[in-house]
Coordinates of C-alpha atoms in Angstrom, one line a residue:
X1 CA 0.0 0.0 0.0
X2 CA 3.1 2.3 -0.2
X3 CA 2.1 3.7 -3.6
X4 CA -1.3 4.8 -2.2
X5 CA 0.4 6.7 0.7
X6 CA 2.6 8.6 -1.7
X7 CA -0.4 9.6 -3.9
X8 CA -2.3 10.7 -0.9
X9 CA 0.6 12.8 0.4
X10 CA 0.9 14.4 -3.0
X11 CA -2.8 15.3 -3.1
X12 CA -2.6 17.0 0.3
X13 CA 0.6 18.9 -0.4
X14 CA -0.2 22.6 0.4
X15 CA -0.3 25.0 -2.6
X16 CA 0.7 28.6 -2.8
X17 CA -0.6 31.0 -0.2
X18 CA -4.0 32.7 -0.9
X19 CA -5.2 35.9 0.6
X20 CA -8.7 35.7 2.0
X21 CA -11.1 38.7 2.0
X22 CA -13.0 39.5 5.3
X23 CA -16.3 38.6 3.5
X24 CA -14.9 35.2 2.5
X25 CA -13.6 34.6 6.0
X26 CA -17.1 35.4 7.5
X27 CA -18.8 33.1 5.0
X28 CA -16.4 30.3 5.8
X29 CA -14.3 30.6 2.5
X30 CA -11.1 29.6 4.2
X31 CA -7.9 28.6 2.4
X32 CA -7.3 25.6 4.6
X33 CA -7.1 23.1 1.8
X34 CA -6.0 23.3 -1.8
X35 CA -6.4 21.4 -5.1
X36 CA -3.5 19.2 -6.3
X37 CA -3.1 21.8 -9.1
X38 CA -2.3 24.4 -6.5
X39 CA -5.6 26.5 -6.3
X40 CA -7.4 27.1 -3.0
X41 CA -10.2 24.6 -2.1
X42 CA -12.9 26.8 -0.6
X43 CA -14.9 25.6 2.5
X44 CA -18.3 27.1 1.6
X45 CA -21.0 27.9 4.1
X46 CA -24.5 27.4 2.8
X47 CA -25.8 30.4 4.8
X48 CA -24.0 32.9 2.6
X49 CA -24.6 33.7 -1.1
X50 CA -22.1 32.2 -3.5
X51 CA -19.9 34.6 -5.4
X52 CA -21.0 34.9 -9.0
X53 CA -24.1 32.7 -8.5
X54 CA -27.6 34.2 -8.8
X55 CA -29.6 34.6 -5.6
X56 CA -31.4 31.4 -4.7
X57 CA -35.2 31.4 -4.5
X58 CA -36.5 29.0 -1.8
X59 CA -39.8 27.2 -1.8
X60 CA -41.9 28.2 1.2
X61 CA -45.4 27.8 2.3
X62 CA -46.6 31.4 1.5
X63 CA -49.4 31.4 4.0
X64 CA -52.1 29.2 5.5
X65 CA -54.3 30.2 2.6
X66 CA -52.7 27.5 0.4
X67 CA -54.2 24.8 2.7
X68 CA -57.6 26.3 3.4
X69 CA -60.7 25.5 1.4
X70 CA -62.0 28.5 -0.4
X71 CA -65.7 29.0 -1.0
X72 CA -67.4 31.5 -3.3
X73 CA -71.2 31.9 -3.5
X74 CA -72.5 32.9 -7.0
X75 CA -75.5 35.2 -7.5
X76 CA -77.8 32.3 -8.1
X77 CA -76.9 30.7 -4.8
X78 CA -74.5 28.0 -6.2
X79 CA -71.5 27.5 -4.0
X80 CA -68.1 27.0 -5.5
X81 CA -65.5 25.3 -3.3
X82 CA -61.9 24.4 -4.0
X83 CA -58.9 23.0 -2.3
X84 CA -55.4 23.4 -3.6
X85 CA -53.4 20.3 -4.2
X86 CA -50.2 19.9 -6.2
X87 CA -50.2 17.5 -9.2
X88 CA -51.2 17.3 -12.8
X89 CA -54.7 15.9 -12.2
X90 CA -57.8 17.4 -10.6
X91 CA -61.1 16.0 -9.3
X92 CA -64.1 18.2 -10.0
X93 CA -67.8 17.5 -9.4
X94 CA -71.2 18.7 -8.6
X95 CA -72.9 17.6 -5.3
X96 CA -76.7 18.1 -5.0
X97 CA -78.6 18.1 -1.7
X98 CA -81.0 15.4 -3.0
X99 CA -81.4 11.7 -2.2
X100 CA -83.8 9.0 -1.2
X101 CA -84.7 10.9 2.0
X102 CA -86.5 13.5 -0.2
X103 CA -88.7 11.0 -2.0
X104 CA -91.7 11.0 0.4
X105 CA -93.9 12.9 -2.0
X106 CA -92.6 11.1 -5.1
X107 CA -92.2 7.5 -6.3
X108 CA -89.5 5.7 -4.3
X109 CA -86.5 4.9 -6.4
X110 CA -86.0 8.2 -8.3
X111 CA -82.5 8.8 -6.9
X112 CA -81.5 5.2 -7.9
X113 CA -82.7 6.0 -11.4
X114 CA -80.8 9.3 -11.6
X115 CA -77.6 7.6 -10.4
X116 CA -77.8 5.0 -13.2
X117 CA -78.8 7.6 -15.8
X118 CA -75.9 10.0 -15.0
X119 CA -73.4 10.8 -17.8
X120 CA -75.8 9.6 -20.5
X121 CA -76.8 11.8 -23.5
X122 CA -77.3 15.5 -22.9
X123 CA -78.1 18.6 -25.0
X124 CA -74.5 18.8 -26.2
X125 CA -73.4 15.2 -26.1
X126 CA -75.3 12.6 -28.2
X127 CA -74.4 9.6 -26.2
X128 CA -72.5 8.2 -23.2
X129 CA -69.7 7.2 -25.6
X130 CA -69.3 10.8 -26.8
X131 CA -68.9 11.9 -23.1
X132 CA -66.3 9.2 -22.5
X133 CA -64.4 10.2 -25.6
X134 CA -64.4 13.8 -24.6
X135 CA -63.0 12.9 -21.2
X136 CA -60.4 10.6 -22.7
X137 CA -58.8 13.5 -24.4
X138 CA -57.9 14.8 -20.9
X139 CA -57.2 11.4 -19.4
X140 CA -60.5 11.6 -17.5
X141 CA -62.9 9.3 -15.8
X142 CA -66.4 10.0 -14.5
X143 CA -68.6 8.6 -11.8
X144 CA -72.0 9.2 -10.1
X145 CA -73.0 8.1 -6.6
X146 CA -76.3 8.6 -4.9
X147 CA -76.7 8.3 -1.1
X148 CA -79.6 9.0 1.2
X149 CA -79.0 12.7 1.3
X150 CA -76.6 13.6 -1.5
X151 CA -76.0 12.8 -5.2
X152 CA -72.5 13.4 -6.5
X153 CA -71.4 13.7 -10.2
X154 CA -67.6 13.6 -10.3
X155 CA -64.8 13.7 -12.9
X156 CA -61.1 13.2 -12.5
X157 CA -59.0 14.6 -15.3
X158 CA -56.0 16.6 -16.3
X159 CA -56.2 20.0 -14.7
X160 CA -55.7 21.7 -18.1
X161 CA -59.1 20.4 -19.2
X162 CA -61.0 22.2 -16.5
X163 CA -63.1 24.2 -18.9
X164 CA -64.3 21.1 -20.8
X165 CA -65.0 19.3 -17.5
X166 CA -67.1 22.0 -15.9
X167 CA -69.1 22.4 -19.2
X168 CA -69.7 18.6 -19.3
X169 CA -70.7 18.5 -15.6
X170 CA -73.2 21.4 -16.1
X171 CA -74.7 19.7 -19.1
X172 CA -75.0 16.3 -17.3
X173 CA -76.8 17.8 -14.3
X174 CA -79.0 20.4 -16.0
X175 CA -79.5 19.2 -19.6
X176 CA -79.9 15.4 -19.6
X177 CA -81.9 14.0 -22.5
X178 CA -83.4 11.1 -20.5
X179 CA -84.4 9.3 -23.7
X180 CA -87.0 6.5 -23.7
X181 CA -84.2 4.0 -24.7
X182 CA -81.9 5.2 -21.8
X183 CA -84.8 4.9 -19.3
X184 CA -85.6 1.4 -20.5
X185 CA -81.9 0.3 -20.2
X186 CA -81.9 1.8 -16.6
X187 CA -85.0 -0.2 -15.7
X188 CA -83.2 -3.4 -16.8
X189 CA -80.0 -2.5 -14.9
X190 CA -82.0 -1.8 -11.7
X191 CA -83.9 -5.0 -11.9
X192 CA -80.6 -6.9 -12.3
X193 CA -79.1 -5.0 -9.4
X194 CA -82.0 -5.8 -7.1
X195 CA -81.8 -9.5 -8.0
X196 CA -78.1 -9.5 -7.4
X197 CA -78.5 -7.7 -4.0
X198 CA -80.7 -10.6 -2.7
X199 CA -78.3 -13.2 -3.9
X200 CA -75.0 -11.8 -2.6
X201 CA -73.2 -13.8 0.1
X202 CA -72.5 -10.5 1.9
X203 CA -75.8 -9.2 3.2
X204 CA -74.4 -5.9 4.6
X205 CA -76.1 -3.5 2.0
X206 CA -79.4 -5.3 2.6
X207 CA -79.1 -5.1 6.4
X208 CA -78.1 -1.4 6.2
X209 CA -81.4 -0.8 4.3
X210 CA -83.3 -2.8 6.9
X211 CA -81.8 -1.1 10.0
X212 CA -82.6 2.4 8.5
X213 CA -86.2 1.3 7.8
X214 CA -86.5 0.0 11.3
X215 CA -84.9 3.1 13.0
X216 CA -86.7 5.8 10.9
X217 CA -89.9 4.0 9.9
X218 CA -91.4 5.6 6.8
X219 CA -89.6 8.9 7.1
X220 CA -86.5 10.7 5.7
X221 CA -83.4 8.5 6.0
X222 CA -85.6 5.4 6.6
X223 CA -87.0 5.6 3.1
X224 CA -85.7 2.9 0.7
X225 CA -82.4 3.8 -1.1
X226 CA -83.0 1.2 -3.8
X227 CA -85.9 1.4 -6.2
X228 CA -88.7 -1.1 -5.3
X229 CA -89.3 -3.6 -8.2
X230 CA -92.9 -2.5 -8.6
X231 CA -91.8 1.1 -9.2
X232 CA -89.3 0.4 -12.1
X233 CA -92.0 0.6 -14.7
X234 CA -93.7 3.7 -13.2
X235 CA -90.7 6.0 -13.3
X236 CA -90.5 7.9 -16.6
X237 CA -89.2 11.2 -17.9
X238 CA -92.1 13.2 -16.5
X239 CA -91.7 11.8 -13.0
X240 CA -88.0 12.5 -13.1
X241 CA -88.5 16.1 -14.4
X242 CA -91.0 16.8 -11.7
X243 CA -88.5 15.7 -9.1
X244 CA -85.5 17.5 -10.7
X245 CA -87.4 20.8 -10.9
X246 CA -87.7 20.8 -7.1
X247 CA -84.3 19.5 -6.0
X248 CA -81.8 20.4 -8.8
X249 CA -81.8 24.1 -8.0
X250 CA -78.5 26.1 -7.8
X251 CA -79.0 26.9 -4.0
X252 CA -78.9 23.1 -3.4
X253 CA -75.7 22.5 -5.3
X254 CA -72.0 22.8 -4.7
X255 CA -69.4 22.7 -7.5
X256 CA -66.3 21.3 -5.7
X257 CA -62.8 21.0 -7.1
X258 CA -59.4 19.6 -5.8
X259 CA -56.1 20.4 -7.5
X260 CA -57.2 23.6 -9.4
X261 CA -56.9 27.3 -8.9
X262 CA -60.0 28.7 -7.2
X263 CA -60.4 31.7 -9.5
X264 CA -60.3 29.5 -12.6
X265 CA -63.1 27.2 -11.1
X266 CA -65.2 30.3 -10.3
X267 CA -64.7 31.6 -13.8
X268 CA -65.8 28.3 -15.3
X269 CA -68.8 28.1 -12.9
X270 CA -70.0 31.6 -14.0
X271 CA -69.6 30.6 -17.7
X272 CA -71.5 27.3 -17.5
X273 CA -73.7 27.3 -14.4
X274 CA -74.9 30.9 -14.1
X275 CA -78.2 31.8 -15.8
X276 CA -78.6 28.4 -17.4
X277 CA -82.2 27.2 -18.0
X278 CA -82.5 23.5 -17.1
X279 CA -84.1 21.2 -19.6
X280 CA -87.2 20.7 -17.2
X281 CA -87.7 24.5 -17.1
X282 CA -88.3 26.6 -14.0
X283 CA -91.4 27.3 -12.0
X284 CA -92.9 23.8 -11.8
X285 CA -91.5 23.1 -8.3
X286 CA -93.6 21.1 -5.9
X287 CA -91.6 22.5 -3.0
X288 CA -88.7 20.9 -1.1
X289 CA -89.3 18.4 1.6
X290 CA -87.5 19.8 4.7
X291 CA -88.7 17.1 7.1
X292 CA -86.4 16.4 10.0
X293 CA -85.6 12.7 10.7
X294 CA -87.9 11.2 13.3
X295 CA -86.3 8.3 15.1
X296 CA -88.9 5.6 15.8
X297 CA -87.0 2.4 16.6
X298 CA -88.5 -0.9 15.8
X299 CA -87.8 -4.2 14.1
X300 CA -87.6 -5.3 10.4
X301 CA -87.4 -9.1 9.9
X302 CA -86.8 -11.0 6.7
X303 CA -87.1 -14.8 7.0
X304 CA -84.8 -16.2 4.3
X305 CA -83.2 -19.5 3.5
X306 CA -79.5 -18.7 3.5
X307 CA -78.3 -22.3 3.3
X308 CA -77.4 -22.1 -0.4
X309 CA -76.0 -18.5 -0.5
X310 CA -72.7 -19.6 -2.0
X311 CA -72.4 -23.1 -3.3
X312 CA -69.0 -24.3 -4.4
X313 CA -66.0 -26.1 -3.3
X314 CA -66.0 -24.2 0.1
X315 CA -69.5 -23.1 0.7
X316 CA -70.2 -20.4 3.3
X317 CA -72.1 -22.0 6.2
X318 CA -75.7 -21.0 6.7
X319 CA -75.7 -17.9 8.9
X320 CA -78.3 -15.7 10.5
X321 CA -77.5 -11.9 10.5
X322 CA -78.6 -9.5 13.1
X323 CA -78.0 -5.8 13.3
X324 CA -78.9 -3.8 16.5
X325 CA -78.7 0.0 16.4
X326 CA -79.5 3.0 18.5
X327 CA -79.8 6.7 17.6
X328 CA -76.5 8.6 17.9
X329 CA -76.3 12.2 16.7
X330 CA -75.9 14.3 13.5
X331 CA -72.5 15.2 12.1
X332 CA -73.2 18.9 12.9
X333 CA -73.3 18.2 16.7
X334 CA -70.2 18.3 19.0
X335 CA -71.0 14.7 20.1
X336 CA -70.3 13.5 16.6
X337 CA -66.5 13.2 17.4
X338 CA -67.0 11.1 20.7
X339 CA -69.3 8.8 18.7
X340 CA -66.7 8.4 15.9
X341 CA -64.1 7.5 18.6
X342 CA -66.6 5.0 20.2
X343 CA -67.2 3.4 16.8
X344 CA -63.5 3.0 16.4
X345 CA -63.1 1.6 19.9
X346 CA -65.8 -1.1 19.2
X347 CA -64.3 -1.9 15.8
X348 CA -64.6 -5.6 15.0
X349 CA -64.8 -7.4 11.7
X350 CA -65.0 -11.0 10.5
X351 CA -63.6 -14.0 12.2
X352 CA -61.2 -14.1 9.2
X353 CA -59.2 -10.9 9.1
X354 CA -58.8 -9.9 5.5
X355 CA -56.1 -7.3 6.4
X356 CA -53.7 -10.0 7.6
X357 CA -53.3 -11.3 11.1
X358 CA -53.7 -8.7 13.8
X359 CA -55.6 -6.0 11.9
X360 CA -57.8 -4.2 14.4
X361 CA -57.5 -7.1 16.8
X362 CA -57.4 -4.8 19.9
X363 CA -60.9 -3.4 19.4
X364 CA -63.6 -4.5 21.8
X365 CA -65.6 -6.6 19.4
X366 CA -62.5 -8.7 18.7
X367 CA -61.3 -8.9 22.3
X368 CA -64.7 -9.5 24.0
X369 CA -66.7 -11.2 21.2
X370 CA -64.8 -12.9 18.3
X371 CA -61.8 -14.1 20.4
X372 CA -64.1 -15.5 23.1
X373 CA -66.9 -17.0 21.0
X374 CA -65.4 -19.1 18.2
X375 CA -68.9 -19.7 16.7
X376 CA -69.4 -16.0 15.9
X377 CA -68.6 -15.3 12.3
X378 CA -68.8 -11.5 12.4
X379 CA -69.2 -8.7 14.8
X380 CA -68.7 -5.2 13.3
X381 CA -69.6 -1.7 14.5
X382 CA -70.9 0.9 12.1
X383 CA -71.7 4.6 12.5
X384 CA -74.1 6.3 10.0
X385 CA -74.4 10.1 10.4
X386 CA -76.6 12.6 8.7
X387 CA -77.3 16.3 9.0
X388 CA -80.1 15.8 11.5
X389 CA -79.6 12.3 13.0
X390 CA -77.3 9.4 13.3
X391 CA -77.3 5.6 13.9
X392 CA -74.7 3.5 15.8
X393 CA -75.1 -0.2 15.1
X394 CA -73.5 -3.6 15.5
X395 CA -73.8 -6.3 12.9
X396 CA -73.3 -9.9 14.0
X397 CA -73.7 -13.2 12.3
X398 CA -73.7 -16.8 13.5
X399 CA -75.3 -20.2 13.1
X400 CA -79.1 -20.0 13.3
X401 CA -79.1 -22.3 16.4
X402 CA -77.1 -19.7 18.3
X403 CA -79.1 -16.5 17.5
X404 CA -80.4 -16.0 21.0
X405 CA -76.9 -16.2 22.5
X406 CA -75.5 -13.9 19.8
X407 CA -78.1 -11.3 20.5
X408 CA -77.3 -11.4 24.2
X409 CA -73.6 -11.0 23.6
X410 CA -74.3 -7.8 21.4
X411 CA -76.8 -6.3 24.0
X412 CA -74.1 -6.9 26.7
X413 CA -71.6 -5.0 24.6
X414 CA -73.9 -2.1 24.3
X415 CA -74.4 -1.9 28.1
X416 CA -70.6 -2.3 28.6
X417 CA -70.0 0.8 26.4
X418 CA -71.4 2.9 29.3
X419 CA -69.0 1.3 31.8
X420 CA -65.4 2.0 32.4
X421 CA -63.3 3.1 29.4
X422 CA -59.6 2.2 29.7
X423 CA -57.1 4.9 29.0
X424 CA -55.1 2.7 26.7
X425 CA -58.0 1.5 24.6
X426 CA -59.3 5.1 24.3
X427 CA -55.9 6.4 23.2
X428 CA -55.6 3.6 20.7
X429 CA -59.0 4.3 19.3
X430 CA -58.2 8.0 19.0
X431 CA -54.9 7.4 17.3
X432 CA -56.5 4.8 14.9
X433 CA -59.3 7.3 14.0
X434 CA -56.7 10.1 13.4
X435 CA -54.5 7.9 11.2
X436 CA -57.5 6.6 9.3
X437 CA -58.7 10.1 8.6
X438 CA -55.2 11.3 7.5
X439 CA -54.6 8.2 5.3
X440 CA -58.0 8.6 3.6
X441 CA -57.3 12.3 3.0
X442 CA -54.2 11.4 1.0
X443 CA -56.4 10.5 -1.9
X444 CA -57.7 13.3 -4.1
X445 CA -61.2 11.9 -4.7
X446 CA -61.6 11.5 -1.0
X447 CA -60.6 15.2 -0.4
X448 CA -63.1 16.2 -3.1
X449 CA -65.9 14.3 -1.4
X450 CA -65.0 15.7 2.0
X451 CA -64.8 19.3 0.6
X452 CA -68.2 18.9 -1.2
X453 CA -70.1 17.3 1.6
X454 CA -68.9 19.7 4.3
X455 CA -69.6 22.8 2.2
X456 CA -73.0 21.4 1.2
X457 CA -74.0 20.9 4.8
X458 CA -72.2 23.8 6.6
X459 CA -70.9 26.3 3.9
X460 CA -67.4 25.8 5.3
X461 CA -64.9 23.0 5.8
X462 CA -63.2 21.8 9.0
X463 CA -59.6 21.0 8.1
X464 CA -58.0 17.7 9.0
X465 CA -55.7 19.3 11.7
X466 CA -58.9 20.8 13.4
X467 CA -60.6 17.4 13.4
X468 CA -57.5 15.8 14.8
X469 CA -57.4 18.4 17.6
X470 CA -61.1 17.6 18.4
X471 CA -60.4 13.9 18.5
X472 CA -57.5 14.4 20.9
X473 CA -59.7 16.2 23.3
X474 CA -62.2 13.2 23.7
X475 CA -62.1 12.0 27.3
X476 CA -63.6 8.8 28.9
X477 CA -66.4 10.9 30.4
X478 CA -67.4 12.0 26.9
X479 CA -67.8 8.4 25.8
X480 CA -69.8 7.6 28.9
X481 CA -72.1 10.7 28.4
X482 CA -73.0 10.0 24.8
X483 CA -73.6 6.2 25.5
X484 CA -75.8 6.9 28.5
X485 CA -77.9 9.3 26.3
X486 CA -78.0 6.7 23.5
X487 CA -79.1 3.8 25.7
X488 CA -82.3 5.7 26.7
X489 CA -83.6 5.4 23.2
X490 CA -85.6 2.4 21.8
X491 CA -83.4 0.0 19.8
X492 CA -83.7 -0.6 16.0
X493 CA -83.3 -4.2 15.0
X494 CA -82.8 -5.8 11.6
X495 CA -82.8 -9.6 11.3
X496 CA -82.1 -11.7 8.2
X497 CA -82.1 -15.5 7.7
X498 CA -83.5 -18.4 9.8
X499 CA -85.1 -16.5 12.7
X500 CA -86.6 -19.4 14.6
X501 CA -84.6 -18.6 17.8
X502 CA -84.7 -14.8 17.5
X503 CA -85.7 -13.2 20.8
X504 CA -88.8 -10.9 20.7
X505 CA -88.3 -7.1 20.2
X506 CA -89.6 -6.5 23.7
X507 CA -86.9 -8.9 25.1
X508 CA -84.1 -7.1 23.2
X509 CA -85.4 -3.8 24.5
X510 CA -85.5 -5.1 28.0
X511 CA -81.9 -6.4 27.7
X512 CA -80.8 -2.9 26.6
X513 CA -82.6 -1.3 29.6
X514 CA -81.1 -3.8 32.1
X515 CA -77.8 -3.4 34.1
X516 CA -76.0 -6.3 32.5
X517 CA -77.5 -6.5 29.1
X518 CA -78.9 -10.0 29.6
X519 CA -82.1 -11.2 27.9
X520 CA -85.1 -12.1 30.1
X521 CA -84.9 -15.8 30.9
X522 CA -87.2 -18.2 29.0
X523 CA -89.0 -20.9 30.8
X524 CA -90.3 -23.7 28.6
X525 CA -92.3 -26.7 29.6
X526 CA -91.1 -28.8 26.7
X527 CA -87.5 -28.4 25.6

């Protein structure tokens, strides 16, 4: 290694002396080392400007404004909301305050029809294909989703095509052709979907419908979200126009966008959504249904043979499904956050965890239910929340012979919610809720929906860091308070499958009013 040593010594041999100016000395330009050619090797500090190099421009968060959701209300009442997000693509859409909860004066199923008819032919576009081709030029996709209280038309595309996208959205919502052929195709699609819904191995969508019908009997969010089979032939263009003239008005709409400049979105909204005459005309409105949800409680039972739900090499065993719910609160109330934490704390899932071993295994429904009772196939908590009410429910499934025991286990869990809340489990639930919120808000379509729904309901948007701060403030006493209030209400029960051993509604109600959540004992003469 002698040769290497000589070369190293030659490289480090000092060069001629260099005079250093005071500025250079201050900025760390010292002549401590030199190049092998003899020139000084400067030791440069990054805090001082480099001689002869243009002044650097650093990226900085200009102000909080870049993160805040901006809202502008147009002269016709339409709200335009946007959120800045860096990237080439944007998600833009129109949300309408209209859904199955508004169908009391109309035929049930209109929202289901409108969802299926979305992005079909309009005044400007001759067919669905023409719309898709237009979007394709901007790398775009479109989607429409209807829920109980909102219908959402959304497009994700290159941000440079914003003008085209807003024009298309305005046309789709206000100028649909609703041709006889399209309506007939929609009837067929809905009939197929209803058949499929009843044959699916996963009965969750069906149970959600049933629990809403039981909790809010014949009103608002308790009205059917899916079109009843008998109504498919009755819904035509006139029925749809009559409904649209009442609910598709600018003051009930929000144009929301993520990943675009607010001024540009407002400019497009003025161009395509201001002073536009909808295809159904104006002035035929029947008036808007502003009914407030009335919680009734009750039971909805569907006796059904579930033995052949999924035949095949490994058939799913015959199960009976139960959902028990109680009224919680609306998403506008302060108690919404404690209920969201409670729902997270209950957690649960299937006996087979699809997310890999250990996912959510520390939630109560895993620790107290699935881990202790091997015969339970599922125990999951759900929280549905609307602008005037909410519903916290637990879905459980097991063999039909063990229905009674399963119901008692669930009623016991409801009673235990009002008991002691461990510091560790509460912190875990809060952390889980915050991480889930932040993870979901990484995705642009989710931010879009969050912006749209919040602005539609409250005209403003609570930012994620504000929500996280509210979650952090939840204490065990808050959980106890909201549960105690919830347990004073009548339960809502949905039951599906072989219901031979299902306890009566009165017994379930008695269990939820007792201290330990146990069902009243049954005395039978003949076992």
